Short mmCIF file of C-alpha atoms in Angstrom, two decimals:
data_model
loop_
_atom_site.label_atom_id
_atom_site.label_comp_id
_atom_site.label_asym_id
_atom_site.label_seq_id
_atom_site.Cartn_x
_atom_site.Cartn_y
_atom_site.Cartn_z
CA UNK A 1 0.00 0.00 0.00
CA UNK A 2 1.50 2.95 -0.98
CA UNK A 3 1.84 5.73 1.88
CA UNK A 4 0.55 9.40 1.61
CA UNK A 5 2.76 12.17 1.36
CA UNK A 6 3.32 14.08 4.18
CA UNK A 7 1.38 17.40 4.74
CA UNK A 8 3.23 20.29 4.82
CA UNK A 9 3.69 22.25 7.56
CA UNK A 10 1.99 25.78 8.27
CA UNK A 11 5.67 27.77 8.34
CA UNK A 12 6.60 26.11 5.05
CA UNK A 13 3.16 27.40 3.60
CA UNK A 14 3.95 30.84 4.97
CA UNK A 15 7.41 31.34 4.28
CA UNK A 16 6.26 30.48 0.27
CA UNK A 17 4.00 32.78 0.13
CA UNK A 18 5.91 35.11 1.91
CA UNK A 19 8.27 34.85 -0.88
CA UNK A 20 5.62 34.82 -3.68
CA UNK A 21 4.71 38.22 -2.18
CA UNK A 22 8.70 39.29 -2.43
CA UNK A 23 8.45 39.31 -5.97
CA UNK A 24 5.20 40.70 -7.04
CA UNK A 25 6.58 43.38 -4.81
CA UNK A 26 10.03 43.90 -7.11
CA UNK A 27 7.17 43.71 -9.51
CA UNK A 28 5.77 46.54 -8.77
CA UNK A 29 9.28 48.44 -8.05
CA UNK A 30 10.39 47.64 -11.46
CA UNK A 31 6.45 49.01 -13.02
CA UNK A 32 7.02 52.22 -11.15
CA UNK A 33 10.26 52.67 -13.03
CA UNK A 34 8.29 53.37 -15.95
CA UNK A 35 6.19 56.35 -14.83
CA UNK A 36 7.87 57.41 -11.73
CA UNK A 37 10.75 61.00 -12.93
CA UNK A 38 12.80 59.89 -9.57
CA UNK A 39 13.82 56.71 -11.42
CA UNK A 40 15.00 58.28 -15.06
CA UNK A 41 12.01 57.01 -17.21
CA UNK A 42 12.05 58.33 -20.85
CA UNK A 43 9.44 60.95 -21.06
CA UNK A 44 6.02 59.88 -21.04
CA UNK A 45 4.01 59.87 -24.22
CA UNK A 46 1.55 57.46 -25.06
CA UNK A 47 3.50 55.38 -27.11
CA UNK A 48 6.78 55.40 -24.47
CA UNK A 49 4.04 54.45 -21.48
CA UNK A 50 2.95 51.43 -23.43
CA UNK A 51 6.47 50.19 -24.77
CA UNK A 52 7.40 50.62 -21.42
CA UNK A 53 4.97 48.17 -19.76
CA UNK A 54 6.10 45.51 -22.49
CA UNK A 55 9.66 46.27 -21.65
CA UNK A 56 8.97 45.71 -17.87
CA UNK A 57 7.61 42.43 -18.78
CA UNK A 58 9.91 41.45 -21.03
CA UNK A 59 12.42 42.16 -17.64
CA UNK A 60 10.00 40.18 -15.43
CA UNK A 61 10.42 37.07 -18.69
CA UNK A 62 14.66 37.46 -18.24
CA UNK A 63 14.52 37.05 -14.82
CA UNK A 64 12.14 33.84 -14.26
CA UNK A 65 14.55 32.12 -17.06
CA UNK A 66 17.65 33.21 -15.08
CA UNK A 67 16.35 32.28 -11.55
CA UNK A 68 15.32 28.83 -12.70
CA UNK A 69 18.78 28.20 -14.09
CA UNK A 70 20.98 26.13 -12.62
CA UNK A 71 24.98 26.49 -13.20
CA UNK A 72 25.71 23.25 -12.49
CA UNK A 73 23.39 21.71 -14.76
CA UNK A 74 23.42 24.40 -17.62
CA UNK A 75 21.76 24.84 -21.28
CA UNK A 76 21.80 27.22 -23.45
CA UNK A 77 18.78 30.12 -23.91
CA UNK A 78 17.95 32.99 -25.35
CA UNK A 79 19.05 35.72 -23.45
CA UNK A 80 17.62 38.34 -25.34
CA UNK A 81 14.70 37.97 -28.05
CA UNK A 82 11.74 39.93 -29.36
CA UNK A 83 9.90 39.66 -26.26
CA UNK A 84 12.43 40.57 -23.88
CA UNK A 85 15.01 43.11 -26.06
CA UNK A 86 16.79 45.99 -23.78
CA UNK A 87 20.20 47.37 -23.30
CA UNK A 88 20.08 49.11 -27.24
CA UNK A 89 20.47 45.67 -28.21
CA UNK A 90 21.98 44.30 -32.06
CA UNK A 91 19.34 43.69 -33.97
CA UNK A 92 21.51 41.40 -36.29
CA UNK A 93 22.55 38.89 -33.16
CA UNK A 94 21.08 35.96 -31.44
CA UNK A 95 22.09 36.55 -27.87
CA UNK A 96 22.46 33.46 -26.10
CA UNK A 97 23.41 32.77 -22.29
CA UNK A 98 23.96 30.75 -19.76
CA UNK A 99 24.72 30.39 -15.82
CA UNK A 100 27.79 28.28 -14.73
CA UNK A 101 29.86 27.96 -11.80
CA UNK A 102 33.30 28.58 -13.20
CA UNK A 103 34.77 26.49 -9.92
CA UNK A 104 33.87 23.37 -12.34
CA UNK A 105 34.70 22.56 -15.69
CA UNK A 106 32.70 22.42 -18.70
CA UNK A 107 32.68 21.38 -22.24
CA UNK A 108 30.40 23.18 -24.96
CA UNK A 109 30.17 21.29 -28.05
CA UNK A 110 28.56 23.09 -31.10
CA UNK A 111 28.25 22.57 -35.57
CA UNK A 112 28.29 25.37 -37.87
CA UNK A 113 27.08 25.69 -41.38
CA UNK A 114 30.09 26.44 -43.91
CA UNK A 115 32.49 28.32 -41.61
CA UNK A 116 34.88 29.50 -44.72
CA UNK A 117 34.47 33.00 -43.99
CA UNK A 118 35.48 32.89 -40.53
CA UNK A 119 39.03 32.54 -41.99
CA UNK A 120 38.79 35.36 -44.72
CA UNK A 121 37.85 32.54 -47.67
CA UNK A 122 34.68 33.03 -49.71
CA UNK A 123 31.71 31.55 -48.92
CA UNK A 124 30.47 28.43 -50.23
CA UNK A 125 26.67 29.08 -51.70
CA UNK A 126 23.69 27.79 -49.96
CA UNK A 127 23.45 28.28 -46.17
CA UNK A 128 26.36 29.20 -44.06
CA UNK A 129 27.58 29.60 -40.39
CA UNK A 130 26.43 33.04 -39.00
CA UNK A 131 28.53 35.78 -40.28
CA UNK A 132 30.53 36.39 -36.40
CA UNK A 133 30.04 35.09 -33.30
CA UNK A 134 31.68 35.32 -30.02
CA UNK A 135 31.58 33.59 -26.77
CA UNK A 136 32.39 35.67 -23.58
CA UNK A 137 32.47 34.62 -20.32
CA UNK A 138 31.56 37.48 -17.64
CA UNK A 139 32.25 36.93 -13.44
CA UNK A 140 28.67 38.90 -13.27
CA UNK A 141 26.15 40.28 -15.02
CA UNK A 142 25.22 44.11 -16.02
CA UNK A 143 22.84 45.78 -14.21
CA UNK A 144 22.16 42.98 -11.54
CA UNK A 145 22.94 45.18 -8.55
CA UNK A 146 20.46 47.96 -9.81
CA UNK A 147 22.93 50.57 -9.27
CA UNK A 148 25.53 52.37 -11.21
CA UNK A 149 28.35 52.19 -8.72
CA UNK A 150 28.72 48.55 -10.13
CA UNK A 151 30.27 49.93 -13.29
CA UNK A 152 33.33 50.97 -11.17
CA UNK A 153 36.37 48.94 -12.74
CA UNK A 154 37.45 45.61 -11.52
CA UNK A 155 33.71 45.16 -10.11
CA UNK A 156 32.96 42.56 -13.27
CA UNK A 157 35.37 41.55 -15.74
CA UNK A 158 35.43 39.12 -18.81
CA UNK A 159 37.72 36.34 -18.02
CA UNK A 160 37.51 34.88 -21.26
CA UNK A 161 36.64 35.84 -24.92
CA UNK A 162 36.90 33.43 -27.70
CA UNK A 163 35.50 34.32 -31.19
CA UNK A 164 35.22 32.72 -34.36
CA UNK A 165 38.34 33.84 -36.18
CA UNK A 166 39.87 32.07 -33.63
CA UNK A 167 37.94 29.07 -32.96
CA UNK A 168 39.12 25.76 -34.15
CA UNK A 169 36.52 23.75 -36.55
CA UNK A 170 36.49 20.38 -38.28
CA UNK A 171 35.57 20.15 -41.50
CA UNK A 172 32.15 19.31 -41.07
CA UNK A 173 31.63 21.78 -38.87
CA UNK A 174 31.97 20.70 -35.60
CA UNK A 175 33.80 22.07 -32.74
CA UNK A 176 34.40 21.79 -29.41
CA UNK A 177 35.36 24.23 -26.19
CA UNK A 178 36.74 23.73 -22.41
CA UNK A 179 35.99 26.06 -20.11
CA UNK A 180 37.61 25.53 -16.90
CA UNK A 181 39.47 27.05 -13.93
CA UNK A 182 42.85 26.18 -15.44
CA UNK A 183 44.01 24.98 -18.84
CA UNK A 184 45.37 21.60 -18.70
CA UNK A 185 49.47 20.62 -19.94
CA UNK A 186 49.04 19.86 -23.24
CA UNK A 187 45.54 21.02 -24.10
CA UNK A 188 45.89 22.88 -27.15
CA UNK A 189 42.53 22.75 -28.25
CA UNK A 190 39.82 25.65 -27.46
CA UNK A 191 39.99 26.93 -24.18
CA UNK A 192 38.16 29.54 -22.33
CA UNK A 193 39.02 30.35 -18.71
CA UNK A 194 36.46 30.44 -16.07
CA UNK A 195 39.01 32.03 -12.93
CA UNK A 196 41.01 34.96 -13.56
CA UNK A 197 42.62 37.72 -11.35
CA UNK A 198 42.31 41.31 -11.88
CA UNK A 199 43.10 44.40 -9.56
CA UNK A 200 44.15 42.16 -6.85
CA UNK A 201 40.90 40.01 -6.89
CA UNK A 202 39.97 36.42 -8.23
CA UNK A 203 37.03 36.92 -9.84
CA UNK A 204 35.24 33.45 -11.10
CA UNK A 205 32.76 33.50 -14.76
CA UNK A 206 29.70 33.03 -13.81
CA UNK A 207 27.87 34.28 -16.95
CA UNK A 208 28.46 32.52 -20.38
CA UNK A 209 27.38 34.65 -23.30
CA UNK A 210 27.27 33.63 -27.27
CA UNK A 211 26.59 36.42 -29.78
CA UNK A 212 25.55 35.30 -33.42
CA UNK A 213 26.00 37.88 -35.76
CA UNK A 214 24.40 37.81 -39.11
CA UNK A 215 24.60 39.54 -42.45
CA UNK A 216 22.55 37.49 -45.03
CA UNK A 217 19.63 36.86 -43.48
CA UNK A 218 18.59 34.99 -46.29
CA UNK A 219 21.21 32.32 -45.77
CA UNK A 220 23.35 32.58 -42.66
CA UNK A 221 21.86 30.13 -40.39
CA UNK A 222 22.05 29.00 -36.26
CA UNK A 223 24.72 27.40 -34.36
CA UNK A 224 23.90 23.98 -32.75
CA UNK A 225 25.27 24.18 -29.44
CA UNK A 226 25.07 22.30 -26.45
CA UNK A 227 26.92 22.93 -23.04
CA UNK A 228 27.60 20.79 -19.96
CA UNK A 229 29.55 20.16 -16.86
CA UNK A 230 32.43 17.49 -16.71
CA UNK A 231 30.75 15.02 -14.59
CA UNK A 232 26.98 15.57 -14.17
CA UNK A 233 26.33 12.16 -15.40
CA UNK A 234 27.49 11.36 -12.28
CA UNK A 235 25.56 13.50 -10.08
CA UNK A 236 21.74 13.22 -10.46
CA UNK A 237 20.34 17.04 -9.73
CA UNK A 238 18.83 16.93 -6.68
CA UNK A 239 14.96 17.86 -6.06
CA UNK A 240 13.75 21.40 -5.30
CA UNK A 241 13.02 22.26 -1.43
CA UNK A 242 10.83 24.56 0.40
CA UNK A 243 14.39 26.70 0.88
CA UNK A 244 15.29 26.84 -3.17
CA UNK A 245 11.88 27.61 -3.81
CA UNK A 246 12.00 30.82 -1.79
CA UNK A 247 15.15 32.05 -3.22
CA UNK A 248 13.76 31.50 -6.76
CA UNK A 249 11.55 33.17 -6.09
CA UNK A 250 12.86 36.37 -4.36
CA UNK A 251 15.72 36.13 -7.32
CA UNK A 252 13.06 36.77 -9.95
CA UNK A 253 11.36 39.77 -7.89
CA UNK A 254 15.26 41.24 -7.06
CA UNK A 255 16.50 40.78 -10.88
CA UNK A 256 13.73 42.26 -12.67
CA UNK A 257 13.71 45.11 -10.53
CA UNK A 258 17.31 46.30 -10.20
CA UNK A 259 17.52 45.41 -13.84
CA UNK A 260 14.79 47.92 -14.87
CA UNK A 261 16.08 50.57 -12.54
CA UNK A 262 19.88 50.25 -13.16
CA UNK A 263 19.26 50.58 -16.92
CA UNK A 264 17.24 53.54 -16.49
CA UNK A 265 19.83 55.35 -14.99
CA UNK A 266 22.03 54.17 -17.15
CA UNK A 267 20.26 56.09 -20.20
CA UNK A 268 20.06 58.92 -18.61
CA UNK A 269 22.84 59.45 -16.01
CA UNK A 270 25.80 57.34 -17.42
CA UNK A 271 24.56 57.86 -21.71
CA UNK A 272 22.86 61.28 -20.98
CA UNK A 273 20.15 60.62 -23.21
CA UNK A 274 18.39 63.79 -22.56
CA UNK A 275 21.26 65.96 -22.05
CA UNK A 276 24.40 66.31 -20.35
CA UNK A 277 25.20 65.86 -16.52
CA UNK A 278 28.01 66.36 -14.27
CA UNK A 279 30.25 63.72 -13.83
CA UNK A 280 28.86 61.90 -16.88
CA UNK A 281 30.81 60.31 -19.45
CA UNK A 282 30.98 63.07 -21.84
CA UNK A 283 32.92 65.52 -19.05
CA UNK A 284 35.16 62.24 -18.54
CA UNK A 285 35.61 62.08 -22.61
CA UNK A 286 36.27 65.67 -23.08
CA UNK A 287 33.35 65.79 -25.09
CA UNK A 288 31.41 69.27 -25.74
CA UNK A 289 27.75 67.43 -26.33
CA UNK A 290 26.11 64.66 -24.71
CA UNK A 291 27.55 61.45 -24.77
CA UNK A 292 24.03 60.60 -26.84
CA UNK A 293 24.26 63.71 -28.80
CA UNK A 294 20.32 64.76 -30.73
CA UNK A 295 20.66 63.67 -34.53
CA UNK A 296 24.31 63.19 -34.49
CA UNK A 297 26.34 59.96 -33.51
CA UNK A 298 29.35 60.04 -30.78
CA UNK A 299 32.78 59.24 -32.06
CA UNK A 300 33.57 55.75 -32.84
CA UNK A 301 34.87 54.25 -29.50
CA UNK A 302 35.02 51.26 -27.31
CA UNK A 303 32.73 50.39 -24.74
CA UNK A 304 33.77 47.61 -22.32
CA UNK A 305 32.46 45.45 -19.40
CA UNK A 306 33.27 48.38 -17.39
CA UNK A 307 30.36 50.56 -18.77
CA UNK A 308 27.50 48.93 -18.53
CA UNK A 309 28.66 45.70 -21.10
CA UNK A 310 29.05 45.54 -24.65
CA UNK A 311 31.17 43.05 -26.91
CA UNK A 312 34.40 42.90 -26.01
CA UNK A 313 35.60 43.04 -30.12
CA UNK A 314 32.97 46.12 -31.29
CA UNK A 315 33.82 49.74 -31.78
CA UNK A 316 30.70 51.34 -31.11
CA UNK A 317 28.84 54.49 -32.28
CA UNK A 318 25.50 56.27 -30.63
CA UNK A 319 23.00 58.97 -30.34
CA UNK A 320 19.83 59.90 -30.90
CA UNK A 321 17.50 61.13 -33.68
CA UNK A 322 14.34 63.42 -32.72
CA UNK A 323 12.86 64.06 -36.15
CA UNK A 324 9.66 65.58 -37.68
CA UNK A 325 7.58 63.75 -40.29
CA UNK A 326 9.34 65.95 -42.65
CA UNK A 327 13.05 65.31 -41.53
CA UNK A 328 15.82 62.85 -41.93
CA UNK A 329 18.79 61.95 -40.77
CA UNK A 330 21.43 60.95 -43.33
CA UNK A 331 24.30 58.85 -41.66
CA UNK A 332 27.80 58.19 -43.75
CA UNK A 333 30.56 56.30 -42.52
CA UNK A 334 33.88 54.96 -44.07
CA UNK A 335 35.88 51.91 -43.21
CA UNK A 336 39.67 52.28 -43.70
CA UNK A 337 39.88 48.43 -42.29
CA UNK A 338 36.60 46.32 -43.29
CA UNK A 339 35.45 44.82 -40.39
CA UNK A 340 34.28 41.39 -39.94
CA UNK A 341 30.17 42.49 -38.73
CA UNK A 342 28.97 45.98 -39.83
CA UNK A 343 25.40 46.92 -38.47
CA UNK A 344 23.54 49.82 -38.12
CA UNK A 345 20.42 49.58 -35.69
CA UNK A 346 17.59 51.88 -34.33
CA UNK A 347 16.11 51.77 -30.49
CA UNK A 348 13.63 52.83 -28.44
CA UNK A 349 13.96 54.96 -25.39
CA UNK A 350 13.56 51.98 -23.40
CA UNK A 351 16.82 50.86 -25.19
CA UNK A 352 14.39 48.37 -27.11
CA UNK A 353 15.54 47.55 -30.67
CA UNK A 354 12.69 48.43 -33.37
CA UNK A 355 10.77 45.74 -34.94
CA UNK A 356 13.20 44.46 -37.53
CA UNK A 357 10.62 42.11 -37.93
CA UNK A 358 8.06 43.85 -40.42
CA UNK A 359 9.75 47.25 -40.85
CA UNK A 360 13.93 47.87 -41.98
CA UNK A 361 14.66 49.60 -38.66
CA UNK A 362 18.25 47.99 -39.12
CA UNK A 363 20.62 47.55 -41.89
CA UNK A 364 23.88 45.69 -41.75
CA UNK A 365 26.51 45.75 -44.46
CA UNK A 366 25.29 42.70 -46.08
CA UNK A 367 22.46 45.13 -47.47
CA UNK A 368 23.90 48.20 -47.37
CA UNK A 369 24.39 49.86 -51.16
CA UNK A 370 27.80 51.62 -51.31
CA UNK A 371 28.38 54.46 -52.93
CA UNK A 372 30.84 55.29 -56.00
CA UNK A 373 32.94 56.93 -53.40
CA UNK A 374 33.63 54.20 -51.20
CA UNK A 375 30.98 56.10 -48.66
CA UNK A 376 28.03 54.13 -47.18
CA UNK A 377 25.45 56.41 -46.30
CA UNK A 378 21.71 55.35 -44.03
CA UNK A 379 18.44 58.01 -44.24
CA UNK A 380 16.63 57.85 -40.88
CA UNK A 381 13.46 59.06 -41.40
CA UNK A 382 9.64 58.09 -40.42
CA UNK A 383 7.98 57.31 -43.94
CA UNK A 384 9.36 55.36 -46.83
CA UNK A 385 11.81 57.70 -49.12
CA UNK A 386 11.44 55.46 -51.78
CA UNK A 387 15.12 55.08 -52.02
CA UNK A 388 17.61 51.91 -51.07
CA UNK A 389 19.79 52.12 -47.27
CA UNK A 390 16.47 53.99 -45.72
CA UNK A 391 15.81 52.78 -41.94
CA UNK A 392 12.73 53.19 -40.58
CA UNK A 393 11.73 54.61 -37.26
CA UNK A 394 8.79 52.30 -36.79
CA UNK A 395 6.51 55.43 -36.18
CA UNK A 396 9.00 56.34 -33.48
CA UNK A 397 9.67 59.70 -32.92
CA UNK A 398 12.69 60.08 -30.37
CA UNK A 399 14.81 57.15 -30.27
CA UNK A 400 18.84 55.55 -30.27
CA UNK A 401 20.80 55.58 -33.08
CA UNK A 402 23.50 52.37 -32.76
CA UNK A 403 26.70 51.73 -35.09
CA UNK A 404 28.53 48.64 -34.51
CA UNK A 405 32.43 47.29 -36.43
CA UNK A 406 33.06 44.24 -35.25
CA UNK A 407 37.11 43.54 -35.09
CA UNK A 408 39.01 40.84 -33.44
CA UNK A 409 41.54 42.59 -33.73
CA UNK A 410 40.74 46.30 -33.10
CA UNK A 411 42.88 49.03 -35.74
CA UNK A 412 45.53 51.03 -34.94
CA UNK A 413 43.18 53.95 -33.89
CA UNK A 414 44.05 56.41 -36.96
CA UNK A 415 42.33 53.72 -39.21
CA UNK A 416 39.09 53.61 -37.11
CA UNK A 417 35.83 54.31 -39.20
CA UNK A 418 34.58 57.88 -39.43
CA UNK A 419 31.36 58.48 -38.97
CA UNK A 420 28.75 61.98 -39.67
CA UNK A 421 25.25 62.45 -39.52
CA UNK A 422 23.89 65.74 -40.50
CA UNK A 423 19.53 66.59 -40.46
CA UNK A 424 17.86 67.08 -43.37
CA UNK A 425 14.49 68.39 -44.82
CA UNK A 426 12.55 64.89 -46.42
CA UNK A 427 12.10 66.17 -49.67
CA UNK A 428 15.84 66.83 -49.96
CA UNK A 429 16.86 63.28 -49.71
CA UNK A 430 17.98 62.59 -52.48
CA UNK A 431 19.87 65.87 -52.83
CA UNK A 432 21.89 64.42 -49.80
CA UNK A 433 22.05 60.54 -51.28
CA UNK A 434 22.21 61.09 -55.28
CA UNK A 435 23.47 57.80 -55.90
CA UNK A 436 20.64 55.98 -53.75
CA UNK A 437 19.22 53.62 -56.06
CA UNK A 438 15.27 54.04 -56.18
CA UNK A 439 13.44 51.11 -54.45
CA UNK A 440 9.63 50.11 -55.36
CA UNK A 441 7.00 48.90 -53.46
CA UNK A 442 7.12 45.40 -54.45
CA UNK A 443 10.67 45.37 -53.62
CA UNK A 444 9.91 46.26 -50.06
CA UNK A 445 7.59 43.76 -49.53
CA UNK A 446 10.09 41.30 -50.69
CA UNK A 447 12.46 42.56 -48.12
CA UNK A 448 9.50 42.44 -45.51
CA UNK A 449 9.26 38.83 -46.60
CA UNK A 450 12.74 37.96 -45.82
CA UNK A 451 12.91 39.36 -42.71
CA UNK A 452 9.99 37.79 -41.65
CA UNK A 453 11.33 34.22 -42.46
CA UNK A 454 14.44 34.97 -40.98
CA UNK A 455 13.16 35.75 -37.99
CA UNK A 456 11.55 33.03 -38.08
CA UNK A 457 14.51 30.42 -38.54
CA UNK A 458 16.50 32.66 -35.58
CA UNK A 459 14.05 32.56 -33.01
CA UNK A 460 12.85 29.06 -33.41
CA UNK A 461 11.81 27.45 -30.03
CA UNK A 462 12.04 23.50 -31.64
#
């Protein structure tokens, strides 16, 4: 006869729900963070108000995934996606992460499409590997503490990068990587390292990140990847207790609100998004605008771990547009040294990246016309020009500009792009862009049509 289970006791009842109530609490902190001025909100129009709420749940999505991780049983997921995109994020990238416990060793094994490009060759035709990606491994992860003294250096670090013009591949595509506290004699396969000092302090990964960059949407396809520890064969997990529960759920509640409130600042204290501050970045950079400068772009620069995150190998580019319906923004830049991922990408106030989905709020070098001059040059504006490079602002009135070069290894600085944006009345487009090649309405749709399916292939949950 089987027995009955046990009934639970009244404190374990209590101290559940006590925790339950924890997090729609940090719920609530994190919704206020939308409306309230005292925690940096963009300014409230309809549209920002609404954006916001989806952006705040798209926070609330992040954190349940993260909480119910485990790093010692890991697998890949998507760390950001359409439903949860933040942090100005690359609308050309699958963002993948994943928790580990970089006291232990792991082993990620992974197949790529054709992979010749990684090493400079051309292409075969059909489908091919993604046109970049990276893995980093982080000791923590931006914006977790909800407060911008985190960004001080030596708080987080990287303690390994690994990307693909440096990761080793078989010829059918395979490949495999060791992460681990120490490399062992004689391993001279790929290697990233999960304990590294800095500054006097050991700092241990604890945050595994894989960025998949694409150009050709139409034919640059997913990684396979799987990761897991040495040894969990070994070790069955064990079952979730009353004591696991409550931390799950007090870690969803805690991450979803600092998250929401530390990026907030970040926009507007640390990016000065609505104008400059003291102490912000562009007093530290010598720079006579805001950092985010209106309808311009900031110099081409790095951005580390240090600031708030970023990929390690990208020289980045921002600001904002604020344009009328009949404005533009025409954007040029020129590449001394090509680099491997060039992508140009439009955001939200939230620091949400525009549908890419149905409208061409991005457009990476893949589908970027050049000019006769060597000169690629994007419009910005909020209807259809009618001409080839235009980005759309989705209907969006005030939001982030984003440039991204991608290079492993980054260019002696006088060979860094160059980069100008200059307003301009709609109807003189084309005085500004005389080369743009004129683009119908059926070919739009076609583009529409690509997107769509791509989308479709990147975000696949099967």
């Amino acid at each position: 006869m089987r027995m009955p289970h046990p009934e639970s006791t009244a404190a374990t009842r209590e101290a559940l729900r006590a925790a339950f109530d924890d997090m729609i609490q940090c719920f609530q902190e994190a919704r206020d963070a939308i409306d309230d001025p005292a925690l940096y909100p963009p300014p409230p129009t309809d549209r920002n108000l609404a954006e916001g709420y989806r952006y705040v749940a798209g926070f609330m999505l992040n954190a349940i995934e993260r909480a119910l991780a485990d790093p010692l049983y890991p697998r890949f997921r998507r760390a950001i996606q359409p439903m949860n995109r933040s942090t100005i994020d690359n609308a050309d990238a699958v963002y993948l992460g994943v928790e580990i416990d970089g006291n232990y060793s792991y082993r990620i094994r992974g197949r790529a499409a054709d992979t010749r490009h990684w090493r400079g060759e051309a292409p075969a035709a059909g489908t091919t590997a993604p046109q970049y990606v990276i893995f980093e491994l982080a000791s923590g992860y931006s914006g977790d503490s909800g407060k911008l003294s985190e960004m001080q250096p030596g708080t987080r670090i990287n303690t390994s990068t690994l990307d693909s013009s440096k990761l080793q591949v078989e010829a059918d595509g395979s490949f495999d990587i060791l992460v681990a506290p120490e490399q062992p004699e004689g391993y001279s396969g790929n290697f990233m390292l999960s304990k590294r000092s800095s500054r006097g302090v050991e700092h241990v990964g604890r945050f595994l990140t894989c960025r998949e960059l694409f150009h050709d949407w139409a034919n640059q396809d997913l990684l396979d990847l799987e990761i897991l520890r040495i040894g969990c064969e070994q070790e069955p997990r064990p079952p979730i207790d009353p004591a696991g529960a409550e931390h799950m759920l007090r870690e969803i509640g805690r991450i979803a609100r600092n998250q929401v409130h530390f990026w907030n600042a970040f926009n507007t204290i640390t990016l000065e998004t609505y104008g400059q501050v003291p102490g912000g970045i562009s007093e530290r950079m010598g720079l006579d605008k805001p950092f985010m400068p209106v309808n311009d772009m900031n110099p081409p620069n790095v951005l580390g771990i240090a600031t708030g995150g970023g990929q390690s190998s990208n020289i980045y580019a921002g600001g904002t547009y604020l344009l009328e319906d009949d404005e533009a923004l025409v954007i040029e830049t020129r590449t001394p040294i090509e680099p491997h991922f060039l992508g140009f990408h439009l955001a939200n106030l939230w620091g949400e990246s525009l549908d890419f989905e149905s409208y061409p709020s991005n457009i990476n070098a893949h589908f970027v016309e050049t000019d006769p001059d060597g000169a690629r040059r994007w419009v910005v504006c909020h209807r259809d020009p009618g001409v080839a490079n235009w980005v759309s602002t989705t209907g969006v009135l005030h939001g982030y500009t984003s440039r991204r070069w991608t290079y492993p290894e980054p260019p002696p600085k006088e060979q860094w792009p160059t980069l100008t944006a200059r307003k301009v009345p709609f109807d003189d487009i084309r005085a500004h862009m005389p080369h743009a090649r004129i683009v119908t309405a059926e070919e739009r749709a076609a583009q529409r049509l690509l997107r769509h399916r791509h989308v479709q292939r990147r975000y696949r949950q099967y």
